[in-house]
Amino acid sequence: MFALRSLSRLGSRLSVPALARRGCSGSAMALDDVVNGLTEDQIQLRNSVRKFLAEKLAPYADEIDKKNEFAGMREYWKDMGEMGLLGITAPVEYGGTGLGYLEHVIVIEEMSRVSAAIALSYGAHSNLCVNQLVRHGNEEQKEKYMPKLVTGEHVGALAMSEPNAGSDVVSMKLKAEKKGDYYVLNGNKFWITNGPDADVLIVYGKTNPSAHQKGITAFIIEKGMPGFSTAQKLDKLGMRGSNTCELLFEDCKVPGVCVRPQLFSVSFDEIPFRLDVPYIYCQVFYFQLMQGKMADMYTRLSSCRQYLYNVARACDQGHFSAMDCAGVILYCAENATQVALDGIQCLGGNGYINDYPMGRFLRDAKLYEIGAGTSEVRRLIIGRAFNAMYK
Amino acid sequence: MSGRVLVGVKRVIDYAVKIRVKPDHSGVVTEGVKHSMNPFCEIAVEEAVKMKEKKLIKEVVAVSCGPQQVQETIRTALAMGADRGIHVEVSAKEYESLGPLQVSKILAALAKKEEAQLIILGKQAIDGDCNQTGQMTAALLDWPQGTFASEVTLEAGHVKVVREIDGGLETIKINTPAVLTADLRLNTPRYATLPNIMKAKKKKIANVKPADLGVELASKLQVLRVDEPPQREAGVKVESVDDLVGKLKEAGRI
């Protein structure tokens, strides 16, 4: 106690360990946000969120991956609620922060830097669930579900994919039959992020199987509704700690609350991910081939980031380009994997052991080439868009 | 009493950044380096905001001296709960030689102008480590000071301050108006939540020049040279106590 006090009088830099109770954000490289075109507010947002994450999430990131579980998830959700992170794109009157996609991107980027798995769960909650409610829910639904989703008391999820309908999600089989004032749901969903934990889920089902995508309606399901249950948590290669499972619907009665279907609107899905790698500098980085590798990593990350920010900014202006949304996630996902691989290579043998988080970054990054749309499908979307232009 | 608290906030190089000395040894590299609010200033802001939340005071005014960039530090204070800001404009060139004495003169002038009841500062900045501004400001105003505060209790007409000193903790009672400087254990500063960052956009930051306050910025001090601390060298292992004593005598230590 005495030593600590005299330490803090000697020189405040020596009391960094005490100050570091606020979390050391020093391991993340400072970004040139002027080049990235961010406003002063957005830069302040990034700094504030970085500090928050350094204390509230960073200390647990490795354990979350090892155990495939985030023991403090509920507490963390409430902390995020207090911070205003859960309803970034939701209007202020529902308790949201009333900001845009670019701000949301910045938060997901910073969270992915610390734990991509938790960032994924956060994205599923805040974008897939909350933002869908914002865009397509009616007043009654918003008033009923938004408050607790935004404070973090409730965890949200979205369920489209099925065991046999991933890329071809329009071929989903979950049936929703109208029976009087209710709809009765039968079928399963698979690969559902936050499935095991969610209190509120937006679930898509076929009300009119012959009408393909026009026959799909979205429903709001609450945990505990009779006929709705979840099955085993998946043991994944990466994104461990972001709980994923199967959902089962057996004659699940859903009262007339349904969200209007606006499938495949360009909802700006989870934008990645690890746009950075920790900076462990040593002699090896003075070798030319290593310098070259760092240059390649930097330019990949920078170009991805700026493509991403520009598209997000355009979305905020109401300008939605399907080609570019697909292009962004296609490009960013594949580059993230490549940069993570490069990161492992830079660290040499150390990159190959789990004492370092580099392996986790690779395992986490790889998801984005598959989840929320495969790279193959994204390529088809863009290619076909060109065909359509020149028909 | 006016119920107004002035809080000084300084923009410094972020504590986690590795400091590099400029090749010409005139100072440290600040270009392109991450800056943030001095950690002790954060604690000062937090204390003032807590007083306001307890309705012990009415208004928190955040002040910073420096070039354009210090406005981001004032904005952070606003996002933490300060009501308005004052940016004392100092050119980049003048800022290089701005020290505790000039800042104290500025704060003293502002305190009089704003009729402040309290001035709360961080005990020191992590770049200069001077630990002088609070004390000088109090002397210029002829106000009492409660420095190295680890606990502050504001009551009618006076403040009870628990100070961290070499021998332990000292509790003093001083009349207001007064100057307090925050030590590490005074409180844990809050995060600027997103909703508060948005609210802070509407809060005003006034621009003031030192000349408007009647303050001359010329410094009587000149930095001659800045060097890194000597590199830590490897120690030497000795075989016996006699060896140890011999080596210590050789090095002139005993």
Coordinates of N, CA and C in Angstrom, one line a residue, chain A residues 118-316:
Chain A
I118 N -17.8 -12.6 -29.7 CA -18.8 -11.8 -29.0 C -19.3 -10.7 -29.9
A119 N -18.5 -10.2 -30.8 CA -18.9 -9.2 -31.7 C -20.0 -9.8 -32.7
L120 N -19.8 -11.1 -33.0 CA -20.8 -11.8 -33.9 C -22.1 -11.8 -33.2
S121 N -22.1 -12.3 -31.9 CA -23.3 -12.3 -31.1 C -23.9 -10.9 -31.0
Y122 N -23.1 -10.0 -30.8 CA -23.6 -8.6 -30.7 C -24.2 -8.1 -32.0
G123 N -23.6 -8.5 -33.1 CA -24.1 -8.1 -34.4 C -25.5 -8.8 -34.6
A124 N -25.6 -10.1 -34.3 CA -26.8 -10.8 -34.4 C -27.9 -10.1 -33.6
H125 N -27.6 -9.7 -32.4 CA -28.6 -9.0 -31.6 C -28.9 -7.6 -32.1
S126 N -27.9 -6.8 -32.3 CA -28.1 -5.4 -32.6 C -28.5 -5.1 -34.1
N127 N -28.0 -5.9 -35.0 CA -28.4 -5.7 -36.4 C -29.5 -6.6 -36.9
L128 N -29.2 -7.9 -36.8 CA -30.2 -8.8 -37.3 C -31.5 -8.8 -36.6
C129 N -31.5 -8.6 -35.2 CA -32.7 -8.6 -34.5 C -33.3 -7.2 -34.3
V130 N -32.5 -6.4 -33.6 CA -33.0 -5.0 -33.2 C -33.3 -4.2 -34.5
N131 N -32.3 -4.2 -35.4 CA -32.5 -3.3 -36.6 C -33.7 -3.8 -37.5
Q132 N -33.9 -5.1 -37.5 CA -35.1 -5.6 -38.3 C -36.4 -5.1 -37.6
L133 N -36.4 -5.1 -36.3 CA -37.6 -4.6 -35.6 C -37.8 -3.1 -36.0
V134 N -36.7 -2.4 -35.9 CA -36.7 -1.0 -36.2 C -37.3 -0.7 -37.6
R135 N -36.8 -1.5 -38.6 CA -37.2 -1.3 -40.0 C -38.6 -1.8 -40.3
H136 N -38.9 -3.0 -39.8 CA -40.1 -3.6 -40.2 C -41.2 -3.9 -39.2
G137 N -40.9 -3.7 -37.9 CA -41.9 -3.9 -36.9 C -42.9 -2.9 -36.9
N138 N -44.1 -3.2 -36.4 CA -45.1 -2.1 -36.2 C -45.0 -1.5 -34.8
E139 N -45.7 -0.5 -34.6 CA -45.6 0.3 -33.3 C -45.7 -0.6 -32.1
E140 N -46.7 -1.5 -32.1 CA -47.0 -2.4 -31.0 C -45.8 -3.3 -30.7
Q141 N -45.2 -3.8 -31.8 CA -44.1 -4.8 -31.6 C -42.9 -4.0 -31.1
K142 N -42.7 -2.8 -31.6 CA -41.5 -2.0 -31.2 C -41.6 -1.7 -29.7
E143 N -42.8 -1.3 -29.3 CA -43.0 -0.9 -27.9 C -42.9 -2.1 -27.0
K144 N -43.3 -3.3 -27.5 CA -43.2 -4.4 -26.6 C -41.8 -5.0 -26.5
Y145 N -41.1 -5.0 -27.6 CA -39.8 -5.8 -27.5 C -38.6 -4.9 -27.5
M146 N -38.6 -3.7 -28.0 CA -37.4 -2.9 -28.1 C -36.8 -2.5 -26.7
P147 N -37.6 -2.1 -25.7 CA -37.0 -1.6 -24.5 C -36.0 -2.6 -23.9
K148 N -36.4 -3.8 -23.7 CA -35.5 -4.8 -23.0 C -34.3 -5.2 -23.9
L149 N -34.5 -5.2 -25.2 CA -33.5 -5.5 -26.1 C -32.4 -4.5 -26.1
V150 N -32.8 -3.2 -25.9 CA -31.9 -2.1 -25.9 C -31.2 -1.9 -24.6
T151 N -31.8 -2.3 -23.5 CA -31.1 -2.2 -22.2 C -30.2 -3.4 -22.0
G152 N -30.4 -4.5 -22.7 CA -29.5 -5.6 -22.5 C -30.1 -6.6 -21.6
E153 N -31.3 -6.4 -21.2 CA -32.0 -7.4 -20.3 C -32.3 -8.6 -21.1
H154 N -32.7 -8.3 -22.4 CA -33.0 -9.4 -23.3 C -31.9 -9.6 -24.4
V155 N -31.7 -10.8 -24.8 CA -30.8 -11.1 -25.9 C -31.7 -11.4 -27.1
G156 N -31.3 -10.9 -28.3 CA -32.0 -11.1 -29.5 C -31.3 -12.0 -30.5
A157 N -32.1 -12.6 -31.4 CA -31.6 -13.4 -32.5 C -32.4 -13.3 -33.7
L158 N -31.9 -13.9 -34.8 CA -32.7 -14.0 -36.0 C -32.5 -15.4 -36.6
A159 N -33.6 -16.0 -37.1 CA -33.4 -17.4 -37.6 C -34.0 -17.5 -39.0
M160 N -33.1 -17.7 -40.0 CA -33.6 -18.0 -41.4 C -33.1 -19.4 -41.8
S161 N -31.8 -19.6 -41.6 CA -31.2 -20.9 -42.1 C -31.8 -22.1 -41.5
E162 N -31.8 -23.2 -42.3 CA -32.3 -24.5 -41.9 C -31.3 -25.5 -42.2
P163 N -31.4 -26.8 -41.7 CA -30.4 -27.8 -42.0 C -30.2 -28.0 -43.5
N164 N -31.3 -27.8 -44.3 CA -31.2 -28.0 -45.7 C -31.4 -26.7 -46.5
A165 N -31.3 -25.6 -45.8 CA -31.5 -24.3 -46.6 C -30.6 -23.3 -46.0
G166 N -29.4 -23.2 -46.6 CA -28.5 -22.2 -46.1 C -28.4 -21.1 -47.2
S167 N -27.5 -21.4 -48.2 CA -27.4 -20.4 -49.3 C -28.8 -20.3 -50.0
D168 N -29.5 -21.4 -50.1 CA -30.8 -21.4 -50.8 C -31.9 -21.2 -49.8
V169 N -31.8 -20.1 -49.0 CA -32.7 -20.0 -47.9 C -34.1 -19.9 -48.3
V170 N -34.4 -19.4 -49.5 CA -35.8 -19.3 -50.0 C -36.5 -20.7 -50.0
S171 N -35.7 -21.8 -50.0 CA -36.3 -23.1 -50.1 C -36.5 -23.6 -48.6
M172 N -36.6 -22.7 -47.7 CA -36.8 -23.1 -46.3 C -38.1 -23.9 -46.2
K173 N -38.1 -24.8 -45.2 CA -39.3 -25.7 -45.1 C -40.2 -25.4 -43.8
L174 N -39.7 -24.6 -42.9 CA -40.5 -24.3 -41.7 C -41.8 -23.7 -42.1
K175 N -42.9 -24.4 -41.7 CA -44.2 -24.0 -42.1 C -44.9 -23.1 -41.1
A176 N -45.6 -22.1 -41.6 CA -46.4 -21.3 -40.6 C -47.8 -21.3 -41.1
E177 N -48.7 -22.0 -40.5 CA -50.1 -22.1 -40.9 C -51.0 -21.3 -40.1
K178 N -51.8 -20.5 -40.8 CA -52.7 -19.6 -40.1 C -53.9 -20.4 -39.5
K179 N -54.2 -20.3 -38.3 CA -55.3 -21.0 -37.7 C -56.0 -20.0 -36.7
G180 N -57.0 -19.3 -37.3 CA -57.7 -18.3 -36.5 C -56.9 -17.1 -36.2
D181 N -56.7 -16.8 -34.9 CA -55.9 -15.7 -34.5 C -54.4 -16.0 -34.4
Y182 N -54.1 -17.3 -34.6 CA -52.7 -17.7 -34.4 C -52.1 -18.2 -35.7
Y183 N -50.8 -18.3 -35.7 CA -50.0 -19.0 -36.7 C -49.4 -20.2 -35.9
V184 N -49.4 -21.4 -36.6 CA -48.7 -22.5 -36.0 C -47.5 -22.9 -36.7
L185 N -46.4 -22.8 -36.0 CA -45.1 -23.1 -36.7 C -44.6 -24.5 -36.5
N186 N -44.1 -25.1 -37.6 CA -43.6 -26.5 -37.5 C -42.3 -26.5 -38.3
G187 N -41.2 -27.0 -37.7 CA -40.0 -27.2 -38.5 C -38.8 -26.9 -37.6
N188 N -37.6 -26.8 -38.3 CA -36.4 -26.4 -37.5 C -35.6 -25.3 -38.2
K189 N -34.8 -24.7 -37.4 CA -33.8 -23.7 -37.9 C -32.5 -24.2 -37.4
F190 N -31.4 -23.9 -38.2 CA -30.1 -24.3 -37.8 C -29.1 -23.2 -38.0
W191 N -27.9 -23.3 -37.3 CA -26.9 -22.3 -37.4 C -27.3 -21.0 -36.8
I192 N -28.2 -21.0 -35.8 CA -28.7 -19.8 -35.2 C -27.8 -19.2 -34.1
T193 N -27.2 -18.0 -34.4 CA -26.4 -17.3 -33.4 C -27.2 -16.8 -32.3
N194 N -26.8 -17.0 -31.1 CA -27.5 -16.6 -29.9 C -28.7 -17.5 -29.6
G195 N -28.9 -18.5 -30.4 CA -30.0 -19.4 -30.2 C -30.2 -19.9 -28.8
P196 N -29.2 -20.4 -28.2 CA -29.3 -20.9 -26.8 C -29.7 -19.8 -25.8
D197 N -29.3 -18.5 -26.1 CA -29.5 -17.5 -25.0 C -30.7 -16.6 -25.3
A198 N -31.1 -16.5 -26.5 CA -32.1 -15.5 -26.9 C -33.4 -15.5 -26.2
D199 N -33.9 -14.3 -25.8 CA -35.2 -14.2 -25.2 C -36.2 -13.8 -26.3
V200 N -35.7 -13.1 -27.3 CA -36.6 -12.7 -28.5 C -35.9 -13.1 -29.8
L201 N -36.7 -13.8 -30.6 CA -36.1 -14.2 -31.9 C -37.0 -13.9 -33.0
I202 N -36.4 -13.4 -34.1 CA -37.2 -13.2 -35.3 C -37.0 -14.4 -36.2
V203 N -38.1 -15.1 -36.4 CA -38.0 -16.4 -37.2 C -38.8 -16.3 -38.5
Y204 N -38.2 -16.7 -39.5 CA -38.8 -16.7 -40.9 C -39.5 -18.0 -41.2
G205 N -40.7 -18.0 -41.7 CA -41.3 -19.3 -42.0 C -42.2 -19.1 -43.3
K206 N -42.5 -20.3 -43.9 CA -43.3 -20.2 -45.1 C -44.8 -20.2 -44.8
T207 N -45.4 -19.1 -45.1 CA -46.9 -19.1 -45.0 C -47.5 -19.6 -46.3
N208 N -46.8 -19.4 -47.4 CA -47.4 -19.9 -48.6 C -46.2 -20.6 -49.4
P209 N -46.1 -21.9 -49.2 CA -44.9 -22.6 -49.8 C -44.8 -22.4 -51.3
S210 N -45.9 -22.3 -52.0 CA -45.7 -22.2 -53.5 C -45.3 -20.8 -53.9
A211 N -45.4 -19.8 -53.1 CA -45.1 -18.5 -53.5 C -43.6 -18.1 -53.4
H212 N -42.7 -19.1 -53.1 CA -41.3 -18.9 -52.9 C -41.0 -17.7 -52.0
Q213 N -40.2 -16.7 -52.4 CA -39.8 -15.7 -51.4 C -41.0 -14.8 -51.0
K214 N -42.0 -14.7 -51.9 CA -43.1 -13.9 -51.5 C -44.0 -14.6 -50.5
G215 N -43.7 -15.9 -50.3 CA -44.5 -16.6 -49.3 C -43.9 -16.8 -48.0
I216 N -42.9 -15.9 -47.7 CA -42.2 -16.0 -46.4 C -42.6 -14.9 -45.5
T217 N -42.9 -15.2 -44.3 CA -43.3 -14.2 -43.3 C -42.3 -14.3 -42.1
A218 N -42.1 -13.2 -41.4 CA -41.2 -13.2 -40.2 C -42.1 -13.2 -39.0
F219 N -41.7 -13.9 -38.0 CA -42.5 -14.0 -36.7 C -41.6 -13.6 -35.6
I220 N -42.2 -13.0 -34.5 CA -41.4 -12.8 -33.3 C -41.7 -13.8 -32.3
I221 N -40.7 -14.6 -32.0 CA -40.9 -15.7 -31.0 C -40.2 -15.3 -29.7
E222 N -40.9 -15.7 -28.6 CA -40.3 -15.4 -27.3 C -39.9 -16.7 -26.7
K223 N -38.8 -16.7 -25.9 CA -38.3 -17.9 -25.2 C -39.4 -18.3 -24.3
G224 N -39.6 -19.6 -24.2 CA -40.6 -20.1 -23.3 C -42.0 -20.4 -24.0
M225 N -42.1 -19.9 -25.2 CA -43.4 -20.1 -25.9 C -43.6 -21.6 -26.1
P226 N -44.8 -22.2 -25.8 CA -44.9 -23.6 -25.9 C -44.7 -24.1 -27.3
G227 N -44.0 -25.2 -27.5 CA -43.7 -25.7 -28.8 C -42.4 -25.2 -29.4
F228 N -41.8 -24.3 -28.7 CA -40.5 -23.8 -29.2 C -39.4 -24.2 -28.2
S229 N -38.4 -24.9 -28.7 CA -37.2 -25.3 -27.9 C -35.9 -25.2 -28.7
T230 N -34.8 -25.3 -27.9 CA -33.5 -25.2 -28.6 C -32.8 -26.6 -28.4
A231 N -32.0 -26.9 -29.3 CA -31.2 -28.2 -29.2 C -29.7 -27.8 -28.9
Q232 N -28.9 -28.8 -29.0 CA -27.5 -28.7 -28.5 C -26.7 -27.5 -29.1
K233 N -25.8 -27.0 -28.3 CA -25.0 -25.9 -28.7 C -23.9 -26.5 -29.6
L234 N -23.6 -25.8 -30.7 CA -22.6 -26.4 -31.7 C -21.2 -26.2 -31.2
D235 N -20.3 -27.1 -31.5 CA -18.9 -27.0 -31.1 C -18.1 -26.6 -32.4
K236 N -17.9 -25.3 -32.5 CA -17.4 -24.8 -33.8 C -15.9 -24.6 -33.8
L237 N -15.3 -24.5 -35.0 CA -13.9 -24.3 -35.2 C -13.5 -22.9 -34.6
G238 N -14.3 -21.9 -35.0 CA -14.0 -20.5 -34.5 C -15.3 -19.9 -34.0
M239 N -15.2 -18.6 -33.7 CA -16.4 -17.9 -33.2 C -16.9 -18.6 -32.0
R240 N -16.0 -19.2 -31.2 CA -16.4 -20.0 -30.0 C -16.7 -19.0 -28.9
G241 N -17.8 -19.3 -28.3 CA -18.3 -18.4 -27.3 C -19.5 -17.6 -27.8
S242 N -19.6 -17.6 -29.1 CA -20.9 -17.0 -29.7 C -21.7 -18.3 -29.9
N243 N -22.7 -18.4 -29.0 CA -23.4 -19.7 -28.9 C -24.4 -19.8 -30.1
T244 N -24.3 -21.0 -30.8 CA -25.0 -21.3 -32.0 C -25.7 -22.6 -31.8
C245 N -27.0 -22.7 -32.2 CA -27.7 -24.0 -32.0 C -28.8 -24.1 -33.0
E246 N -29.5 -25.3 -32.8 CA -30.7 -25.6 -33.6 C -31.9 -25.1 -32.9
L247 N -32.9 -24.7 -33.6 CA -34.2 -24.3 -33.0 C -35.3 -25.3 -33.5
L248 N -36.1 -25.7 -32.5 CA -37.2 -26.7 -32.9 C -38.5 -26.1 -32.7
F249 N -39.4 -26.2 -33.7 CA -40.8 -25.8 -33.6 C -41.7 -26.9 -33.8
E250 N -42.5 -27.2 -32.7 CA -43.5 -28.3 -32.8 C -44.8 -27.8 -32.4
D251 N -45.6 -27.5 -33.4 CA -46.9 -26.9 -33.2 C -46.8 -25.7 -32.2
C252 N -45.9 -24.8 -32.6 CA -45.6 -23.6 -31.8 C -46.7 -22.5 -32.2
K253 N -47.5 -22.2 -31.2 CA -48.6 -21.2 -31.5 C -48.0 -19.8 -31.3
V254 N -48.1 -19.0 -32.4 CA -47.6 -17.6 -32.3 C -48.8 -16.7 -32.5
P255 N -49.1 -15.9 -31.5 CA -50.3 -14.9 -31.6 C -50.0 -13.9 -32.8
G256 N -51.1 -13.3 -33.3 CA -51.0 -12.5 -34.5 C -49.9 -11.5 -34.6
V257 N -48.8 -11.6 -33.8 CA -47.7 -10.7 -34.0 C -46.8 -11.2 -35.1
C258 N -46.9 -10.6 -36.2 CA -45.9 -11.0 -37.2 C -45.3 -9.8 -37.9
V259 N -44.1 -9.9 -38.2 CA -43.3 -8.8 -38.8 C -43.6 -8.9 -40.3
R260 N -43.8 -7.9 -41.0 CA -44.0 -8.0 -42.4 C -42.8 -8.5 -43.1
P261 N -42.9 -9.3 -44.1 CA -41.7 -9.9 -44.7 C -41.0 -8.9 -45.6
Q262 N -39.8 -8.7 -45.4 CA -39.0 -7.9 -46.3 C -37.7 -8.6 -46.4
L263 N -37.8 -9.8 -46.8 CA -36.6 -10.7 -46.9 C -35.6 -10.1 -47.9
F264 N -34.4 -10.3 -47.6 CA -33.3 -10.0 -48.6 C -33.3 -8.5 -48.9
S265 N -33.9 -7.7 -48.1 CA -33.7 -6.3 -48.3 C -32.2 -6.1 -47.9
V266 N -31.6 -5.1 -48.4 CA -30.2 -5.0 -48.1 C -30.0 -4.6 -46.6
S267 N -30.2 -5.6 -45.8 CA -30.0 -5.3 -44.3 C -28.5 -5.5 -44.2
F268 N -27.9 -4.4 -43.7 CA -26.4 -4.4 -43.6 C -25.9 -5.4 -42.6
D269 N -25.8 -6.6 -42.9 CA -25.4 -7.6 -42.0 C -24.1 -7.4 -41.3
E270 N -23.8 -8.4 -40.5 CA -22.6 -8.3 -39.7 C -21.4 -7.8 -40.5
I271 N -20.9 -6.7 -40.2 CA -19.8 -6.3 -40.9 C -18.6 -6.7 -40.0
P272 N -17.7 -7.3 -40.6 CA -16.6 -7.9 -39.8 C -16.0 -7.0 -38.8
F273 N -15.1 -7.4 -38.1 CA -14.3 -8.5 -37.9 C -12.9 -7.9 -37.5
R274 N -12.0 -8.7 -37.7 CA -10.7 -8.3 -37.2 C -10.0 -7.4 -38.3
L275 N -10.2 -6.2 -38.1 CA -9.5 -5.3 -39.0 C -8.2 -4.8 -38.5
D276 N -7.5 -5.7 -37.7 CA -6.3 -5.3 -37.1 C -5.6 -6.5 -36.5
V277 N -4.4 -6.4 -36.3 CA -3.7 -7.6 -35.6 C -2.9 -7.0 -34.5
P278 N -2.7 -7.7 -33.4 CA -1.9 -7.1 -32.3 C -0.4 -6.9 -32.7
Y279 N 0.2 -5.9 -32.1 CA 1.5 -5.5 -32.6 C 2.6 -6.0 -31.7
I280 N 3.1 -7.1 -31.9 CA 4.2 -7.6 -31.1 C 5.5 -7.4 -31.9
Y281 N 6.1 -6.3 -31.6 CA 7.3 -5.9 -32.4 C 8.6 -6.5 -31.9
C282 N 9.3 -7.1 -32.8 CA 10.6 -7.6 -32.5 C 11.6 -7.6 -33.7
Q283 N 12.8 -8.0 -33.5 CA 13.9 -7.8 -34.5 C 13.4 -8.4 -35.8
V284 N 12.7 -9.5 -35.9 CA 12.4 -10.1 -37.1 C 11.7 -9.2 -38.1
F285 N 10.9 -8.2 -37.5 CA 10.2 -7.3 -38.4 C 11.0 -6.3 -39.1
Y286 N 12.3 -6.3 -38.9 CA 13.2 -5.4 -39.6 C 13.8 -6.1 -40.9
F287 N 13.5 -7.4 -41.0 CA 13.9 -8.1 -42.2 C 13.0 -7.7 -43.4
Q288 N 13.5 -7.6 -44.6 CA 12.8 -7.1 -45.7 C 11.5 -7.9 -46.1
L289 N 11.6 -9.2 -46.1 CA 10.5 -10.0 -46.4 C 9.3 -9.7 -45.4
M290 N 9.7 -9.5 -44.2 CA 8.7 -9.2 -43.1 C 8.1 -7.9 -43.4
Q291 N 9.0 -6.9 -43.7 CA 8.5 -5.5 -44.0 C 7.5 -5.6 -45.1
G292 N 7.8 -6.4 -46.2 CA 6.9 -6.6 -47.3 C 5.6 -7.1 -46.9
K293 N 5.7 -8.1 -46.0 CA 4.4 -8.8 -45.6 C 3.6 -7.8 -44.8
M294 N 4.2 -7.0 -43.9 CA 3.4 -6.0 -43.1 C 2.8 -5.0 -44.1
A295 N 3.5 -4.6 -45.1 CA 3.0 -3.6 -46.1 C 1.7 -4.2 -46.7
D296 N 1.8 -5.5 -47.1 CA 0.7 -6.1 -47.8 C -0.5 -6.2 -46.8
M297 N -0.2 -6.6 -45.6 CA -1.3 -6.7 -44.6 C -2.0 -5.3 -44.4
Y298 N -1.1 -4.3 -44.3 CA -1.7 -3.0 -44.1 C -2.5 -2.5 -45.2
T299 N -2.0 -2.7 -46.4 CA -2.8 -2.2 -47.6 C -4.1 -2.9 -47.7
R300 N -4.1 -4.2 -47.5 CA -5.3 -5.0 -47.6 C -6.3 -4.5 -46.6
L301 N -5.9 -4.3 -45.3 CA -6.8 -3.9 -44.3 C -7.3 -2.5 -44.6
S302 N -6.4 -1.6 -45.0 CA -6.8 -0.2 -45.3 C -7.8 -0.1 -46.4
S303 N -7.6 -0.9 -47.5 CA -8.5 -0.8 -48.6 C -9.9 -1.4 -48.2
C304 N -9.8 -2.5 -47.5 CA -11.1 -3.1 -47.0 C -11.9 -2.1 -46.2
R305 N -11.2 -1.5 -45.2 CA -11.8 -0.6 -44.3 C -12.5 0.5 -45.1
Q306 N -11.8 1.1 -46.0 CA -12.3 2.2 -46.7 C -13.5 1.9 -47.6
Y307 N -13.4 0.7 -48.2 CA -14.6 0.2 -49.0 C -15.8 0.1 -48.1
L308 N -15.5 -0.6 -47.0 CA -16.6 -0.8 -46.0 C -17.2 0.5 -45.5
Y309 N -16.4 1.4 -45.1 CA -16.9 2.7 -44.5 C -17.7 3.5 -45.6
N310 N -17.2 3.4 -46.8 CA -17.9 4.2 -47.9 C -19.3 3.6 -48.1
V311 N -19.4 2.3 -48.2 CA -20.7 1.6 -48.4 C -21.6 1.9 -47.2
A312 N -21.1 1.8 -46.0 CA -21.9 2.1 -44.8 C -22.4 3.5 -44.9
R313 N -21.6 4.4 -45.3 CA -21.9 5.8 -45.3 C -23.1 6.0 -46.3
A314 N -22.9 5.3 -47.5 CA -24.0 5.4 -48.5 C -25.3 4.9 -48.0
C315 N -25.2 3.8 -47.3 CA -26.5 3.2 -46.7 C -27.1 4.2 -45.8
D316 N -26.3 4.9 -45.0 CA -26.8 5.9 -44.1 C -27.5 7.0 -44.8

